XYZ file of C-alpha atoms in Angstrom:
463
model
C 104.489 -70.983 -36.977
C 103.471 -73.715 -39.382
C 106.100 -72.537 -41.824
C 108.859 -72.724 -39.183
C 107.718 -76.199 -38.121
C 107.900 -77.469 -41.691
C 111.415 -76.069 -42.087
C 112.518 -77.682 -38.827
C 111.086 -81.049 -39.831
C 112.786 -80.800 -43.198
C 116.149 -80.079 -41.533
C 115.728 -83.019 -39.137
C 114.893 -85.305 -42.033
C 118.001 -84.251 -43.961
C 120.165 -84.734 -40.868
C 118.867 -88.261 -40.315
C 119.892 -89.101 -43.881
C 123.547 -88.249 -43.248
C 125.399 -91.602 -43.124
C 127.428 -92.304 -39.997
C 130.426 -94.630 -39.960
C 132.021 -96.194 -36.920
C 135.699 -96.159 -37.865
C 137.650 -98.647 -35.784
C 141.226 -97.808 -34.897
C 143.585 -99.432 -37.427
C 145.528 -102.466 -36.272
C 148.882 -100.729 -36.655
C 147.854 -98.176 -33.997
C 148.611 -99.526 -30.532
C 147.942 -97.490 -27.374
C 147.571 -94.344 -29.469
C 150.964 -94.837 -31.140
C 151.113 -95.208 -34.922
C 153.549 -97.903 -36.049
C 154.204 -97.021 -39.668
C 155.076 -99.789 -42.075
C 157.700 -98.661 -44.575
C 157.047 -99.182 -48.254
C 159.036 -98.544 -51.426
C 157.729 -97.056 -54.626
C 157.612 -94.045 -56.912
C 156.399 -91.519 -54.358
C 158.807 -92.697 -51.685
C 161.699 -92.220 -54.126
C 160.321 -88.819 -55.071
C 160.161 -87.832 -51.411
C 163.776 -88.877 -50.962
C 164.842 -86.871 -54.026
C 163.137 -83.800 -52.558
C 164.010 -84.188 -48.880
C 167.625 -85.382 -49.104
C 168.922 -82.216 -50.852
C 166.908 -80.010 -48.479
C 168.357 -81.676 -45.370
C 171.860 -81.594 -46.856
C 171.574 -77.875 -47.636
C 170.204 -77.192 -44.161
C 173.258 -78.779 -42.505
C 175.991 -77.760 -44.983
C 175.006 -74.114 -45.496
C 175.549 -73.437 -41.793
C 179.305 -73.864 -42.486
C 179.698 -72.073 -45.816
C 181.709 -68.848 -45.605
C 181.487 -65.802 -47.871
C 183.714 -62.730 -47.700
C 185.077 -63.775 -44.312
C 181.639 -64.246 -42.747
C 179.052 -66.980 -42.592
C 177.220 -67.016 -45.916
C 173.722 -67.313 -44.450
C 173.070 -65.906 -41.001
C 170.505 -64.034 -38.956
C 173.024 -61.722 -37.277
C 171.426 -60.571 -34.037
C 174.400 -58.340 -33.206
C 174.229 -56.491 -36.544
C 170.425 -56.704 -36.842
C 170.808 -58.188 -40.307
C 169.875 -61.253 -42.307
C 172.821 -62.042 -44.576
C 172.557 -64.289 -47.620
C 175.970 -64.190 -49.315
C 176.395 -60.617 -50.698
C 172.738 -59.791 -50.136
C 171.434 -58.583 -46.768
C 168.211 -57.536 -45.080
C 168.044 -55.290 -42.041
C 165.351 -53.973 -39.733
C 164.807 -51.229 -42.334
C 163.816 -53.943 -44.826
C 161.206 -55.628 -42.648
C 158.444 -54.762 -45.144
C 160.407 -56.680 -47.799
C 160.776 -59.646 -45.468
C 157.054 -59.524 -44.740
C 156.463 -59.419 -48.494
C 158.577 -62.540 -48.957
C 156.496 -64.354 -46.347
C 153.289 -63.224 -48.057
C 154.568 -64.507 -51.415
C 155.503 -67.838 -49.803
C 151.997 -68.109 -48.336
C 150.411 -67.316 -51.701
C 152.536 -69.980 -53.389
C 151.266 -72.445 -50.801
C 147.709 -71.354 -51.626
C 148.301 -72.071 -55.306
C 149.885 -75.431 -54.473
C 147.029 -76.370 -52.141
C 144.413 -75.658 -54.767
C 146.387 -77.503 -57.449
C 147.870 -80.587 -55.751
C 146.489 -80.540 -52.230
C 148.921 -80.981 -49.351
C 151.875 -82.112 -51.491
C 154.065 -79.588 -49.646
C 153.217 -81.332 -46.366
C 153.916 -84.777 -47.747
C 157.174 -84.115 -49.564
C 158.944 -80.933 -48.415
C 157.643 -79.869 -44.996
C 160.389 -80.157 -42.313
C 157.870 -81.756 -39.956
C 157.260 -84.614 -42.405
C 160.925 -84.952 -43.405
C 162.159 -85.304 -39.832
C 159.279 -87.619 -38.902
C 160.176 -89.965 -41.771
C 163.837 -89.871 -40.709
C 162.911 -90.946 -37.194
C 160.500 -93.606 -38.514
C 163.273 -95.128 -40.643
C 165.648 -95.148 -37.669
C 162.948 -96.866 -35.633
C 162.390 -99.462 -38.345
C 166.155 -100.060 -38.702
C 166.764 -100.599 -34.990
C 163.561 -102.245 -33.714
C 162.259 -104.010 -36.792
C 159.112 -103.509 -38.856
C 155.842 -102.095 -37.628
C 154.311 -105.501 -36.838
C 157.094 -106.285 -34.374
C 156.822 -102.869 -32.752
C 153.038 -103.118 -32.426
C 153.131 -106.503 -30.695
C 153.763 -106.710 -26.979
C 157.154 -108.337 -26.623
C 159.072 -109.345 -23.508
C 161.750 -106.870 -22.464
C 164.806 -108.946 -23.357
C 168.443 -107.799 -23.392
C 168.410 -107.678 -27.186
C 165.288 -105.496 -27.196
C 166.802 -103.136 -24.607
C 169.908 -102.722 -26.763
C 167.756 -102.024 -29.810
C 165.713 -99.410 -27.941
C 168.830 -97.713 -26.582
C 170.329 -97.660 -30.079
C 167.157 -96.116 -31.462
C 167.029 -93.381 -28.858
C 170.773 -92.777 -29.213
C 170.401 -92.229 -32.956
C 167.354 -90.026 -32.362
C 169.391 -87.879 -29.962
C 172.284 -87.626 -32.445
C 169.953 -86.471 -35.235
C 168.265 -84.051 -32.822
C 171.640 -82.666 -31.717
C 172.784 -82.108 -35.321
C 169.446 -80.447 -36.074
C 169.629 -78.190 -33.013
C 173.228 -77.208 -33.763
C 172.565 -76.522 -37.452
C 169.471 -74.444 -36.705
C 171.258 -72.439 -33.998
C 174.249 -71.877 -36.308
C 172.074 -69.656 -38.490
C 171.784 -67.252 -35.545
C 175.134 -67.785 -33.820
C 178.287 -68.294 -35.988
C 178.815 -72.027 -36.466
C 182.578 -71.988 -35.840
C 182.220 -70.020 -32.629
C 179.367 -72.285 -31.591
C 181.432 -75.425 -32.168
C 184.456 -73.962 -30.366
C 182.258 -73.056 -27.403
C 180.849 -76.580 -27.295
C 184.263 -78.247 -27.434
C 185.789 -75.948 -24.812
C 182.680 -75.787 -22.583
C 182.661 -71.981 -22.825
C 179.223 -71.450 -24.337
C 177.123 -68.726 -22.706
C 174.363 -70.114 -20.530
C 171.597 -68.755 -22.746
C 173.116 -70.268 -25.903
C 173.671 -73.643 -24.215
C 170.113 -73.578 -22.893
C 168.773 -72.788 -26.354
C 170.680 -75.750 -27.831
C 169.266 -78.106 -25.207
C 165.734 -76.801 -25.767
C 166.024 -77.252 -29.546
C 167.452 -80.762 -29.086
C 164.628 -81.736 -26.755
C 161.907 -80.279 -28.972
C 163.259 -82.049 -32.066
C 163.516 -85.352 -30.165
C 159.964 -85.135 -28.812
C 158.444 -83.740 -31.976
C 159.875 -86.150 -34.562
C 160.065 -89.081 -32.174
C 156.706 -88.985 -30.423
C 154.398 -86.158 -31.507
C 154.743 -86.466 -35.298
C 151.303 -86.602 -36.906
C 149.664 -84.692 -34.028
C 151.463 -81.544 -35.171
C 150.054 -81.982 -38.677
C 146.549 -82.539 -37.375
C 146.257 -80.191 -34.386
C 149.062 -77.598 -34.379
C 149.768 -76.763 -38.018
C 147.571 -73.854 -39.214
C 148.198 -74.796 -42.839
C 146.387 -78.096 -42.283
C 143.321 -76.197 -41.109
C 142.889 -73.372 -43.562
C 144.064 -75.089 -46.739
C 141.026 -77.343 -46.929
C 138.821 -74.349 -47.749
C 140.907 -73.873 -50.914
C 140.113 -77.321 -52.276
C 137.523 -77.712 -54.981
C 136.336 -80.576 -57.163
C 139.317 -80.053 -59.503
C 142.028 -80.209 -56.835
C 144.359 -83.180 -57.160
C 144.682 -85.084 -53.873
C 145.447 -88.664 -52.871
C 142.116 -90.351 -53.603
C 140.595 -93.819 -53.488
C 138.610 -94.843 -56.578
C 135.391 -96.035 -54.942
C 133.735 -97.061 -58.212
C 136.591 -99.387 -59.023
C 137.449 -100.637 -55.561
C 134.053 -101.275 -53.987
C 132.634 -103.510 -52.772
C 135.860 -104.774 -51.266
C 136.388 -108.396 -50.272
C 139.323 -110.710 -49.691
C 137.700 -113.684 -51.359
C 137.501 -114.097 -55.143
C 135.020 -116.970 -54.771
C 132.188 -114.573 -53.961
C 132.291 -113.181 -57.476
C 132.575 -109.576 -56.317
C 134.284 -107.356 -58.865
C 135.755 -104.689 -56.583
C 139.527 -104.431 -57.004
C 140.193 -103.656 -53.321
C 141.109 -106.885 -51.519
C 140.992 -105.206 -48.078
C 144.642 -105.984 -47.342
C 144.824 -102.755 -45.244
C 148.373 -102.022 -46.446
C 147.255 -98.508 -47.381
C 146.381 -97.981 -43.723
C 149.524 -99.595 -42.335
C 151.874 -97.331 -44.314
C 150.010 -94.095 -43.526
C 152.131 -91.811 -41.283
C 149.035 -90.071 -39.881
C 147.030 -93.248 -39.239
C 144.030 -92.768 -41.519
C 142.228 -95.032 -43.973
C 142.140 -93.216 -47.302
C 139.273 -95.461 -48.404
C 137.016 -93.487 -46.075
C 137.450 -90.434 -48.296
C 139.314 -87.139 -48.039
C 140.299 -86.368 -44.437
C 141.913 -83.340 -42.821
C 144.794 -85.431 -41.462
C 145.913 -86.650 -44.911
C 149.219 -85.022 -45.937
C 149.202 -86.379 -49.526
C 152.517 -88.172 -49.030
C 151.638 -90.943 -51.512
C 152.675 -93.825 -49.231
C 149.277 -95.467 -49.621
C 149.575 -95.143 -53.416
C 152.872 -97.044 -53.451
C 151.463 -99.745 -51.162
C 148.300 -100.201 -53.216
C 150.182 -100.177 -56.542
C 152.461 -102.961 -55.294
C 149.431 -105.084 -54.341
C 147.710 -104.404 -57.665
C 150.922 -105.395 -59.448
C 151.074 -108.733 -57.617
C 147.412 -109.398 -58.428
C 147.873 -108.524 -62.092
C 145.445 -105.601 -61.900
C 145.928 -102.053 -63.201
C 147.627 -99.646 -60.836
C 145.913 -96.464 -59.700
C 143.196 -97.755 -57.396
C 144.596 -95.097 -55.057
C 146.159 -92.194 -56.927
C 146.455 -88.440 -57.188
C 143.145 -87.458 -58.754
C 140.496 -84.780 -58.496
C 136.914 -85.449 -57.497
C 135.785 -84.577 -61.013
C 138.156 -87.151 -62.527
C 136.802 -89.877 -60.260
C 133.182 -89.025 -60.990
C 133.140 -87.458 -64.458
C 136.468 -88.544 -66.011
C 137.458 -84.924 -66.708
C 138.781 -81.979 -64.780
C 139.869 -78.385 -65.274
C 143.292 -77.047 -64.426
C 142.653 -73.317 -64.859
C 139.586 -72.094 -63.038
C 138.737 -68.603 -61.794
C 139.945 -69.013 -58.217
C 143.252 -70.623 -59.197
C 143.771 -67.916 -61.812
C 143.095 -65.246 -59.166
C 145.578 -66.821 -56.713
C 148.220 -67.067 -59.443
C 147.651 -63.494 -60.619
C 147.926 -62.084 -57.090
C 151.079 -64.139 -56.511
C 152.646 -62.872 -59.745
C 151.836 -59.242 -58.862
C 153.324 -59.654 -55.374
C 156.494 -61.205 -56.831
C 156.892 -58.218 -59.181
C 156.378 -55.750 -56.315
C 158.871 -57.542 -54.065
C 161.416 -57.712 -56.894
C 161.116 -53.957 -57.447
C 161.507 -53.440 -53.708
C 164.732 -55.448 -53.614
C 166.138 -53.669 -56.661
C 165.557 -50.304 -54.945
C 166.573 -51.499 -51.499
C 168.333 -48.948 -49.289
C 172.073 -49.574 -48.933
C 172.554 -46.932 -46.262
C 170.232 -45.133 -43.882
C 171.267 -41.481 -43.357
C 169.630 -39.505 -40.550
C 170.145 -35.870 -39.533
C 168.517 -34.039 -36.645
C 169.180 -30.672 -35.093
C 170.782 -30.456 -31.668
C 167.877 -29.632 -29.368
C 170.036 -28.082 -26.641
C 170.619 -24.807 -28.560
C 169.226 -23.024 -31.617
C 172.491 -21.397 -32.685
C 175.829 -20.140 -31.348
C 177.546 -16.887 -32.353
C 181.318 -17.434 -32.235
C 183.945 -14.816 -31.309
C 185.071 -14.623 -34.939
C 181.497 -13.588 -35.982
C 180.710 -17.030 -37.338
C 177.197 -18.300 -36.819
C 177.065 -22.049 -35.998
C 174.324 -24.644 -35.723
C 174.874 -28.113 -34.231
C 173.449 -31.315 -35.709
C 173.449 -35.007 -34.872
C 174.096 -37.300 -37.852
C 173.933 -41.072 -38.058
C 174.652 -43.595 -40.801
C 173.583 -47.219 -40.793
C 175.058 -49.392 -43.514
C 173.237 -52.458 -44.837
C 175.916 -53.649 -47.285
C 179.328 -55.227 -46.744
C 181.375 -53.198 -49.249
C 180.719 -49.761 -47.723
C 183.808 -48.551 -45.833
C 183.535 -44.809 -45.170
C 181.061 -41.995 -45.766
C 181.900 -38.295 -46.218
C 179.423 -35.698 -44.964
C 179.085 -32.345 -46.760
C 176.549 -29.491 -46.694
C 174.901 -27.659 -49.586
C 172.769 -24.514 -49.483
C 175.042 -22.066 -47.619
C 177.759 -19.819 -49.000
C 181.092 -19.699 -47.159
C 179.942 -22.604 -44.955
C 182.351 -24.783 -43.015
C 181.605 -28.148 -41.499
C 183.304 -29.238 -38.292
C 183.207 -32.517 -36.409
C 182.470 -36.003 -37.690
C 182.570 -35.302 -41.421
C 184.112 -38.665 -42.294
C 182.245 -41.606 -40.779
C 183.277 -45.254 -40.800
C 180.624 -47.816 -41.740
C 182.267 -50.191 -39.272
C 183.118 -48.239 -36.101
C 180.560 -45.419 -36.463
C 177.689 -47.539 -37.789
C 174.311 -46.697 -36.213
C 175.847 -44.184 -33.771
C 174.943 -40.506 -33.484
C 177.833 -38.124 -34.232
C 178.065 -34.347 -33.646
C 178.573 -31.958 -36.581
C 178.758 -28.140 -36.549
C 177.839 -26.061 -39.590
C 179.190 -22.485 -39.469
C 178.964 -19.448 -41.783
C 179.559 -15.657 -41.799
C 176.753 -15.086 -44.269
C 173.784 -12.913 -43.306
C 170.814 -15.244 -43.332
C 167.086 -15.100 -42.598
C 165.702 -16.789 -39.516
C 165.282 -20.161 -41.272
C 167.276 -21.500 -44.226
C 166.882 -24.933 -45.817
C 170.167 -26.801 -46.204
C 171.057 -30.214 -47.646
C 173.273 -32.724 -45.903
C 174.932 -35.073 -48.398
C 176.515 -38.414 -47.440
C 178.861 -39.671 -50.183
C 180.577 -43.027 -50.595
C 182.192 -43.655 -53.957
C 179.654 -42.949 -56.667
C 176.668 -43.251 -54.331
C 175.150 -40.396 -52.350
C 172.275 -39.912 -49.908
C 170.602 -36.608 -48.973
C 168.763 -35.236 -45.969
C 167.133 -31.810 -45.646
C 167.445 -29.808 -42.441
C 167.138 -26.168 -41.260
C 169.820 -23.603 -40.379
C 168.668 -21.127 -37.715
C 169.943 -17.523 -37.551
C 169.090 -14.673 -35.148
C 165.825 -12.970 -36.005
C 166.143 -9.371 -37.037
């Protein structure tokens, strides 16, 4: 019992030594709403260079046509994902799952290398939030004006209506573009203009519009902090060599606005790094789960350091080892393991796509009868055959049978990849040959130089 008491006392002592900080809500957060102050700089330009092409591709690719069809589309009617001449079907779901696994592994490697840079520069949540923030700044003025309580004048009402109108327009374009990847864009536009959209499609468009409006306009950083699983599990991948947006405590502290006190800390406590943060944190309090590594605080701090004639980089992308020991490692065992697993998965998925099935050929015996003896002494077995094409250049398929002498095939021996696709068709195989009770036969589906085989059984009367 004495031993347990000593351990308990030791634990209590260590817990009392943990420093506690009372973090006041930043001034640019009013009534729980973050009023982000826009800033210009290297990382803001980098974000624009990354996000602008992504948004443009998202909108434009919904209209691009290839071989008479939409170039990129999740075709619900055909159960296919088409990307130009390449397609994935339900039969390729393992490949699609493999692609998602590879994407997750790449995110793991990125998280361990440069933190949440994906969140800050390329995540759709961040991109759309910044778009809405810029619209808000353009229509209602900077963050200081929005944070202050102002009388509801006619001019302010017009500005608010303009802001919400632009938000709705962006949300509508987003909802339409996203839906166009599932429902052909030209048909979708024609249905909108002629008011002939099906109720379910129109309802889906309204739901997507509303979710985009609420998400990018009001929820924003709460998704990053509370709803996004990536924000939760990626922190366990960080180590002391991971590059994240960091505040150089040794250089910046103690902070003070007055030079007369003789304090050498470079931080002048201007709080600009807090005002420009889209998730409302103070990076000077250390690494926090809400930080998306967008670099806005770096640009703000660098501009202040430039005006004061001090070196930039008080806030910068740096690892914990760089800040404390002035050196860091890029390759370490865990990062090497993540990269190796990712490379192996990419090779496996590539092999899978190279050997992807172009056509699914199924054969099954007719269960209603074992065999039929015709009047002309021919013995016949009935089979159900089905083809399902996963490529666009496959027109027709010819069905033949190997393994029987003097065999004839009757019924659907020539199937169309368009009209007969994924439908069971009846075929009869007949012969006058004396056969044992069971005989293995091969069904061969041929289209051009390609062929697919299925093995089945021919049943004869037992003797």
